[in-house]
Amino acid sequence: MSDPGRGGGAWDAALEPEILVLPTPAAASREAAQRIALALTAAVAARGAAHWVTTGGSTPGPIYRHLVGDELRTTVPWSDVHLWWGDERWVAASDVLSNALVCWDLLLRDVPVPLEQIHVMPVGAALESGKGPEAVAEAYITALRGAKLDVDAAGFPGLDVVLAGIGSDGHLFSVFPGSSTWDDPAWVQAVPAPTHISPRVARITLHPLIMGAARMPVVVVSGGAKAAIVGRIFGPREDPRDLPGLLARRPGGIWILDDAAAAELPSELRGTSIE
Ligand code: 6PG
């Protein structure tokens, strides 16, 4: 009998995501881009539209570069793709810290996603008009509700692909360990500036259970600095409030790691290395 995540040997593959270990960060980004392209294409074929939540940090840039490359750009029906963000920082739209900016620069100039389907969290507009982070969260809830997505039993919308990186503390989106977002069912929430992790600016974040409701969570992690947190996420199960990244450790998800990030992955889970 299996005893998933108990740290003693037997993991039940049926309760785990697919885990791919690639030799380099570049190979991991390429694999992620291929998986995202396939999933978006399949969602459009199945439901007429694909809803993709993308991320910030350093993870998405190299993935966008692969998506606009010759191999993938023309394989995705971009005109039926809706783009959303898992979180945004409280900075101007033109600030290098903006999670949306890298997407405009590296992806959206080269693929024909209609403007009305690019659902940026409207932080820039709020700053210009003197509104606060709560108003942005409210506006984003309205936008998400307008997409009329199916909701799961817990009341959260099922987006097709939810791409995320993982913070070195195990955060997911801008849901940090101990976050109060769990106590409020609002789909999108304002988060005060973290004091333990950069950049120390306020954020707007999706509720962590939106990762739980995703049709396909895709987590991409590279570098030895993340090895310990990846090892902890795939160790004995903890309370996700202490370790939000656990929300993506579930069937139907894909974790794409480079060798360095996978260094502390339990050996039972290293069955899917691509060398
Ligand atoms: C943010 C993020 C955050 C990020 C992780 C991983 O706005 O800071 O969206 O959740 O995805 O911290 O960051 P890296 O991609 O840089 O590893």
mmCIF file of C-alpha atoms and ligand atoms in Angstrom:
data_model
loop_
_atom_site.group_PDB
_atom_site.id
_atom_site.type_symbol
_atom_site.label_atom_id
_atom_site.label_comp_id
_atom_site.label_asym_id
_atom_site.label_seq_id
_atom_site.Cartn_x
_atom_site.Cartn_y
_atom_site.Cartn_z
ATOM 1 C CA MET A 1 0.000 0.000 0.000
ATOM 2 C CA SER A 2 1.258 3.427 -0.837
ATOM 3 C CA ASP A 3 1.878 6.182 1.623
ATOM 4 C CA PRO A 4 2.267 9.301 -0.486
ATOM 5 C CA GLY A 5 4.727 11.848 0.644
ATOM 6 C CA ARG A 6 5.508 10.201 3.965
ATOM 7 C CA GLY A 7 9.158 10.414 3.212
ATOM 8 C CA GLY A 8 9.849 6.749 3.721
ATOM 9 C CA GLY A 9 9.903 5.308 0.249
ATOM 10 C CA ALA A 10 6.528 4.683 -1.358
ATOM 11 C CA TRP A 11 4.925 7.456 -3.368
ATOM 12 C CA ASP A 12 1.619 6.876 -5.125
ATOM 13 C CA ALA A 13 2.146 8.139 -8.660
ATOM 14 C CA ALA A 14 -1.608 8.657 -9.032
ATOM 15 C CA LEU A 15 -1.457 11.402 -6.400
ATOM 16 C CA GLU A 16 1.561 13.183 -7.822
ATOM 17 C CA PRO A 17 2.132 15.601 -10.709
ATOM 18 C CA GLU A 18 4.287 14.648 -13.651
ATOM 19 C CA ILE A 19 7.873 15.615 -12.814
ATOM 20 C CA LEU A 20 10.370 16.244 -15.581
ATOM 21 C CA VAL A 21 14.043 16.818 -14.846
ATOM 22 C CA LEU A 22 16.033 18.464 -17.635
ATOM 23 C CA PRO A 23 19.789 18.931 -17.768
ATOM 24 C CA THR A 24 19.829 22.746 -18.021
ATOM 25 C CA PRO A 25 17.596 25.768 -17.326
ATOM 26 C CA ALA A 26 17.375 26.365 -21.090
ATOM 27 C CA ALA A 27 16.121 22.824 -21.681
ATOM 28 C CA ALA A 28 13.582 23.251 -18.891
ATOM 29 C CA SER A 29 12.253 26.483 -20.433
ATOM 30 C CA ARG A 30 12.007 24.847 -23.846
ATOM 31 C CA GLU A 31 10.093 21.897 -22.430
ATOM 32 C CA ALA A 32 7.750 24.271 -20.568
ATOM 33 C CA ALA A 33 7.077 26.255 -23.741
ATOM 34 C CA GLN A 34 6.292 23.068 -25.653
ATOM 35 C CA ARG A 35 3.916 21.836 -22.938
ATOM 36 C CA ILE A 36 2.171 25.209 -22.719
ATOM 37 C CA ALA A 37 1.790 25.421 -26.512
ATOM 38 C CA LEU A 38 0.254 21.935 -26.607
ATOM 39 C CA ALA A 39 -2.100 22.633 -23.702
ATOM 40 C CA LEU A 40 -3.310 25.953 -25.157
ATOM 41 C CA THR A 41 -3.924 24.312 -28.518
ATOM 42 C CA ALA A 42 -5.833 21.443 -26.906
ATOM 43 C CA ALA A 43 -7.962 23.835 -24.826
ATOM 44 C CA VAL A 44 -8.958 25.794 -27.929
ATOM 45 C CA ALA A 45 -9.834 22.553 -29.735
ATOM 46 C CA ALA A 46 -11.921 21.353 -26.790
ATOM 47 C CA ARG A 47 -13.639 24.541 -25.640
ATOM 48 C CA GLY A 48 -13.021 27.213 -28.292
ATOM 49 C CA ALA A 49 -10.748 29.300 -26.044
ATOM 50 C CA ALA A 50 -7.682 28.815 -23.869
ATOM 51 C CA HIS A 51 -7.231 30.657 -20.577
ATOM 52 C CA TRP A 52 -3.575 30.893 -19.593
ATOM 53 C CA VAL A 53 -2.392 32.360 -16.287
ATOM 54 C CA THR A 54 1.223 33.402 -16.609
ATOM 55 C CA THR A 55 3.662 34.487 -13.942
ATOM 56 C CA GLY A 56 6.323 36.991 -12.987
ATOM 57 C CA GLY A 57 9.848 36.659 -11.690
ATOM 58 C CA SER A 58 12.629 35.279 -13.854
ATOM 59 C CA THR A 59 10.807 32.114 -14.945
ATOM 60 C CA PRO A 60 8.608 33.276 -17.833
ATOM 61 C CA GLY A 61 11.080 35.266 -19.975
ATOM 62 C CA PRO A 62 12.948 32.287 -21.468
ATOM 63 C CA ILE A 63 9.632 30.458 -21.950
ATOM 64 C CA TYR A 64 8.231 33.395 -23.931
ATOM 65 C CA ARG A 65 11.345 33.386 -26.113
ATOM 66 C CA HIS A 66 10.700 29.757 -27.047
ATOM 67 C CA LEU A 67 7.011 30.436 -27.685
ATOM 68 C CA VAL A 68 7.832 33.134 -30.250
ATOM 69 C CA GLY A 69 10.499 31.015 -31.930
ATOM 70 C CA ASP A 70 9.926 29.341 -35.293
ATOM 71 C CA GLU A 71 9.220 25.938 -33.771
ATOM 72 C CA LEU A 72 6.173 26.979 -31.712
ATOM 73 C CA ARG A 73 4.824 30.395 -32.688
ATOM 74 C CA THR A 74 2.593 29.179 -35.513
ATOM 75 C CA THR A 75 1.365 26.059 -33.704
ATOM 76 C CA VAL A 76 -0.797 27.952 -31.184
ATOM 77 C CA PRO A 77 -4.168 29.518 -32.136
ATOM 78 C CA TRP A 78 -3.218 32.769 -30.398
ATOM 79 C CA SER A 79 -6.396 34.593 -31.425
ATOM 80 C CA ASP A 80 -8.340 32.294 -29.081
ATOM 81 C CA VAL A 81 -5.955 32.604 -26.138
ATOM 82 C CA HIS A 82 -6.785 34.701 -23.070
ATOM 83 C CA LEU A 83 -3.855 35.758 -20.938
ATOM 84 C CA TRP A 84 -4.117 36.326 -17.185
ATOM 85 C CA TRP A 85 -1.559 36.896 -14.434
ATOM 86 C CA GLY A 86 -1.090 34.998 -11.182
ATOM 87 C CA ASP A 87 0.155 38.099 -9.436
ATOM 88 C CA GLU A 88 1.395 41.617 -10.041
ATOM 89 C CA ARG A 89 3.622 43.991 -8.158
ATOM 90 C CA TRP A 90 2.482 47.474 -7.075
ATOM 91 C CA VAL A 91 4.633 49.301 -9.627
ATOM 92 C CA ALA A 92 4.038 51.353 -12.767
ATOM 93 C CA ALA A 93 3.318 49.415 -15.956
ATOM 94 C CA SER A 94 6.662 50.565 -17.387
ATOM 95 C CA ASP A 95 8.670 49.528 -14.293
ATOM 96 C CA VAL A 96 11.122 46.677 -14.863
ATOM 97 C CA LEU A 97 9.588 44.979 -11.808
ATOM 98 C CA SER A 98 6.187 44.733 -13.515
ATOM 99 C CA ASN A 99 5.232 41.119 -14.153
ATOM 100 C CA ALA A 100 3.236 42.133 -17.222
ATOM 101 C CA LEU A 101 6.041 44.155 -18.813
ATOM 102 C CA VAL A 102 8.242 41.172 -19.672
ATOM 103 C CA CYS A 103 5.277 39.529 -21.353
ATOM 104 C CA TRP A 104 4.578 42.586 -23.507
ATOM 105 C CA ASP A 105 8.254 42.786 -24.427
ATOM 106 C CA LEU A 106 9.002 39.133 -25.135
ATOM 107 C CA LEU A 107 5.710 37.521 -26.150
ATOM 108 C CA LEU A 108 2.867 39.858 -27.012
ATOM 109 C CA ARG A 109 4.722 41.834 -29.686
ATOM 110 C CA ASP A 110 5.112 38.669 -31.695
ATOM 111 C CA VAL A 111 1.890 36.707 -31.264
ATOM 112 C CA PRO A 112 -1.630 37.872 -32.214
ATOM 113 C CA VAL A 113 -3.485 37.643 -28.904
ATOM 114 C CA PRO A 114 -6.332 40.191 -29.251
ATOM 115 C CA LEU A 115 -5.872 43.148 -26.905
ATOM 116 C CA GLU A 116 -9.222 42.557 -25.185
ATOM 117 C CA GLN A 117 -8.002 39.062 -24.249
ATOM 118 C CA ILE A 118 -4.868 40.344 -22.505
ATOM 119 C CA HIS A 119 -6.062 40.649 -18.919
ATOM 120 C CA VAL A 120 -3.286 42.580 -17.207
ATOM 121 C CA MET A 121 -3.902 43.382 -13.536
ATOM 122 C CA PRO A 122 -4.610 47.133 -13.873
ATOM 123 C CA VAL A 123 -1.988 48.358 -11.401
ATOM 124 C CA GLY A 124 -0.587 51.032 -13.715
ATOM 125 C CA ALA A 125 -4.033 52.566 -14.265
ATOM 126 C CA ALA A 126 -4.757 52.452 -10.522
ATOM 127 C CA LEU A 127 -1.540 54.274 -9.707
ATOM 128 C CA GLU A 128 -2.362 56.967 -12.250
ATOM 129 C CA SER A 129 -5.882 57.485 -10.905
ATOM 130 C CA GLY A 130 -5.011 57.263 -7.207
ATOM 131 C CA LYS A 131 -6.797 53.969 -6.550
ATOM 132 C CA GLY A 132 -5.403 51.348 -4.194
ATOM 133 C CA PRO A 133 -4.517 47.637 -4.519
ATOM 134 C CA GLU A 134 -7.988 46.584 -3.282
ATOM 135 C CA ALA A 135 -9.595 48.331 -6.267
ATOM 136 C CA VAL A 136 -7.298 46.416 -8.613
ATOM 137 C CA ALA A 137 -8.219 43.129 -6.941
ATOM 138 C CA GLU A 138 -11.934 43.958 -7.303
ATOM 139 C CA ALA A 139 -11.495 44.856 -10.974
ATOM 140 C CA TYR A 140 -9.672 41.589 -11.612
ATOM 141 C CA ILE A 141 -12.386 39.558 -9.918
ATOM 142 C CA THR A 142 -14.913 41.242 -12.212
ATOM 143 C CA ALA A 143 -12.770 40.419 -15.258
ATOM 144 C CA LEU A 144 -12.380 36.787 -14.214
ATOM 145 C CA ARG A 145 -16.102 36.424 -13.529
ATOM 146 C CA GLY A 146 -16.742 37.902 -16.976
ATOM 147 C CA ALA A 147 -14.851 34.996 -18.533
ATOM 148 C CA LYS A 148 -17.613 32.665 -17.287
ATOM 149 C CA LEU A 149 -15.267 29.808 -16.496
ATOM 150 C CA ASP A 150 -16.475 26.633 -14.815
ATOM 151 C CA VAL A 151 -15.947 26.763 -11.060
ATOM 152 C CA ASP A 152 -14.905 23.826 -8.888
ATOM 153 C CA ALA A 153 -16.662 22.534 -5.773
ATOM 154 C CA ALA A 154 -14.810 25.090 -3.649
ATOM 155 C CA GLY A 155 -16.019 27.920 -5.913
ATOM 156 C CA PHE A 156 -12.768 28.681 -7.758
ATOM 157 C CA PRO A 157 -12.475 29.089 -11.548
ATOM 158 C CA GLY A 158 -10.833 26.389 -13.654
ATOM 159 C CA LEU A 159 -8.257 28.128 -15.818
ATOM 160 C CA ASP A 160 -6.666 25.938 -18.485
ATOM 161 C CA VAL A 161 -2.957 26.475 -17.843
ATOM 162 C CA VAL A 162 -1.566 28.093 -14.700
ATOM 163 C CA LEU A 163 2.183 28.710 -14.950
ATOM 164 C CA ALA A 164 4.087 29.519 -11.763
ATOM 165 C CA GLY A 165 7.555 29.713 -10.352
ATOM 166 C CA ILE A 166 8.222 28.924 -6.710
ATOM 167 C CA GLY A 167 9.848 31.308 -4.269
ATOM 168 C CA SER A 168 12.771 30.166 -2.136
ATOM 169 C CA ASP A 169 10.358 30.299 0.856
ATOM 170 C CA GLY A 170 7.825 28.127 -1.014
ATOM 171 C CA HIS A 171 5.517 30.977 -2.058
ATOM 172 C CA LEU A 172 3.187 30.594 -4.974
ATOM 173 C CA PHE A 173 1.836 33.638 -6.862
ATOM 174 C CA SER A 174 2.205 36.275 -4.079
ATOM 175 C CA VAL A 175 0.848 33.923 -1.443
ATOM 176 C CA PHE A 176 3.625 33.738 1.129
ATOM 177 C CA PRO A 177 3.874 31.211 3.984
ATOM 178 C CA GLY A 178 1.312 32.173 6.648
ATOM 179 C CA SER A 179 -0.608 34.374 4.186
ATOM 180 C CA SER A 180 -4.053 35.600 5.237
ATOM 181 C CA THR A 181 -5.336 35.097 1.670
ATOM 182 C CA TRP A 182 -6.580 31.660 2.750
ATOM 183 C CA ASP A 183 -9.079 33.207 5.170
ATOM 184 C CA ASP A 184 -10.845 35.190 2.455
ATOM 185 C CA PRO A 185 -12.563 33.400 -0.442
ATOM 186 C CA ALA A 186 -12.106 36.394 -2.783
ATOM 187 C CA TRP A 187 -10.518 35.165 -6.017
ATOM 188 C CA VAL A 188 -8.065 38.065 -6.111
ATOM 189 C CA GLN A 189 -6.598 39.896 -3.140
ATOM 190 C CA ALA A 190 -4.270 42.728 -2.206
ATOM 191 C CA VAL A 191 -1.166 41.657 -0.287
ATOM 192 C CA PRO A 192 1.061 43.968 1.794
ATOM 193 C CA ALA A 193 4.700 44.280 0.755
ATOM 194 C CA PRO A 194 6.638 41.257 2.009
ATOM 195 C CA THR A 195 9.522 42.069 4.337
ATOM 196 C CA HIS A 196 11.391 38.776 3.903
ATOM 197 C CA ILE A 197 11.683 38.578 0.151
ATOM 198 C CA SER A 198 12.382 40.902 -2.788
ATOM 199 C CA PRO A 199 11.005 42.903 -4.346
ATOM 200 C CA ARG A 200 9.516 44.418 -1.179
ATOM 201 C CA VAL A 201 6.516 45.989 -2.845
ATOM 202 C CA ALA A 202 2.798 45.388 -2.295
ATOM 203 C CA ARG A 203 1.228 42.818 -4.583
ATOM 204 C CA ILE A 204 -2.081 41.724 -6.017
ATOM 205 C CA THR A 205 -2.460 37.947 -6.110
ATOM 206 C CA LEU A 206 -4.850 35.251 -7.201
ATOM 207 C CA HIS A 207 -6.195 33.111 -4.372
ATOM 208 C CA PRO A 208 -3.984 30.031 -3.890
ATOM 209 C CA LEU A 209 -6.942 27.716 -4.483
ATOM 210 C CA ILE A 210 -7.044 28.922 -8.084
ATOM 211 C CA MET A 211 -3.956 26.766 -8.515
ATOM 212 C CA GLY A 212 -5.928 23.928 -6.958
ATOM 213 C CA ALA A 213 -8.715 24.447 -9.520
ATOM 214 C CA ALA A 214 -6.447 24.727 -12.590
ATOM 215 C CA ARG A 215 -6.855 22.194 -15.372
ATOM 216 C CA MET A 216 -3.066 22.094 -15.773
ATOM 217 C CA PRO A 217 -0.679 23.634 -13.252
ATOM 218 C CA VAL A 218 2.798 24.082 -14.747
ATOM 219 C CA VAL A 219 5.602 24.845 -12.308
ATOM 220 C CA VAL A 220 9.055 25.623 -13.647
ATOM 221 C CA VAL A 221 12.035 25.826 -11.296
ATOM 222 C CA SER A 222 15.727 26.052 -12.031
ATOM 223 C CA GLY A 223 18.913 26.595 -10.079
ATOM 224 C CA GLY A 224 20.487 25.102 -6.982
ATOM 225 C CA ALA A 225 19.138 27.919 -4.777
ATOM 226 C CA LYS A 226 15.671 26.338 -5.126
ATOM 227 C CA ALA A 227 16.789 22.717 -4.519
ATOM 228 C CA ALA A 228 15.954 22.745 -0.798
ATOM 229 C CA ILE A 229 12.455 24.152 -1.243
ATOM 230 C CA VAL A 230 11.684 21.727 -4.079
ATOM 231 C CA GLY A 231 12.895 18.873 -1.856
ATOM 232 C CA ARG A 232 10.645 20.094 0.967
ATOM 233 C CA ILE A 233 7.593 20.428 -1.294
ATOM 234 C CA PHE A 234 8.063 16.820 -2.420
ATOM 235 C CA GLY A 235 8.825 15.574 1.085
ATOM 236 C CA PRO A 236 6.283 14.645 3.765
ATOM 237 C CA ARG A 237 3.079 16.581 3.185
ATOM 238 C CA GLU A 238 2.805 19.807 5.184
ATOM 239 C CA ASP A 239 0.041 22.345 5.600
ATOM 240 C CA PRO A 240 -0.094 24.348 2.334
ATOM 241 C CA ARG A 241 -0.615 27.481 4.413
ATOM 242 C CA ASP A 242 2.992 27.024 5.505
ATOM 243 C CA LEU A 243 4.143 25.897 2.068
ATOM 244 C CA PRO A 244 1.870 27.326 -0.667
ATOM 245 C CA GLY A 245 3.812 25.618 -3.478
ATOM 246 C CA LEU A 246 2.167 22.376 -2.366
ATOM 247 C CA LEU A 247 -1.016 23.477 -4.143
ATOM 248 C CA ALA A 248 0.646 22.499 -7.411
ATOM 249 C CA ARG A 249 1.824 19.126 -6.126
ATOM 250 C CA ARG A 250 -1.170 17.288 -7.419
ATOM 251 C CA PRO A 251 -2.336 15.003 -10.230
ATOM 252 C CA GLY A 252 -2.722 16.783 -13.550
ATOM 253 C CA GLY A 253 0.152 19.147 -12.785
ATOM 254 C CA ILE A 254 3.570 19.248 -14.402
ATOM 255 C CA TRP A 255 6.756 20.267 -12.614
ATOM 256 C CA ILE A 256 9.645 21.033 -14.937
ATOM 257 C CA LEU A 257 12.958 21.228 -13.111
ATOM 258 C CA ASP A 258 16.544 21.539 -14.165
ATOM 259 C CA ASP A 259 19.097 19.191 -12.631
ATOM 260 C CA ALA A 260 20.230 21.700 -10.017
ATOM 261 C CA ALA A 261 16.703 22.438 -8.755
ATOM 262 C CA ALA A 262 15.969 18.695 -8.617
ATOM 263 C CA ALA A 263 19.039 17.889 -6.502
ATOM 264 C CA GLU A 264 17.008 17.231 -3.329
ATOM 265 C CA LEU A 265 14.046 15.581 -5.018
ATOM 266 C CA PRO A 266 13.332 12.175 -3.446
ATOM 267 C CA SER A 267 14.831 9.526 -5.721
ATOM 268 C CA GLU A 268 11.430 7.812 -6.108
ATOM 269 C CA LEU A 269 10.208 10.878 -7.971
ATOM 270 C CA ARG A 270 13.146 11.201 -10.332
ATOM 271 C CA GLY A 271 11.730 8.627 -12.719
ATOM 272 C CA THR A 272 11.075 11.054 -15.505
ATOM 273 C CA SER A 273 14.462 12.639 -16.186
ATOM 274 C CA ILE A 274 15.060 13.706 -19.762
ATOM 275 C CA GLU A 275 18.765 13.652 -20.500
HETATM 276 C C1 6PG B 1 6.511 37.547 -8.224
HETATM 277 C C2 6PG B 1 6.123 36.166 -8.600
HETATM 278 C C3 6PG B 1 6.595 35.045 -7.748
HETATM 279 C C4 6PG B 1 7.631 34.279 -8.535
HETATM 280 C C5 6PG B 1 8.457 33.368 -7.683
HETATM 281 C C6 6PG B 1 9.509 32.641 -8.479
HETATM 282 O O1 6PG B 1 5.855 38.473 -8.673
HETATM 283 O O2 6PG B 1 7.504 37.700 -7.504
HETATM 284 O O3 6PG B 1 5.111 35.934 -9.438
HETATM 285 O O4 6PG B 1 5.606 34.201 -7.284
HETATM 286 O O5 6PG B 1 6.981 33.535 -9.545
HETATM 287 O O6 6PG B 1 9.068 34.121 -6.680
HETATM 288 O O7 6PG B 1 10.392 33.590 -8.989
HETATM 289 P P1 6PG B 1 11.466 33.235 -10.092
HETATM 290 O O8 6PG B 1 10.728 32.952 -11.354
HETATM 291 O O9 6PG B 1 12.286 34.479 -10.197
HETATM 292 O O10 6PG B 1 12.210 32.045 -9.613
#
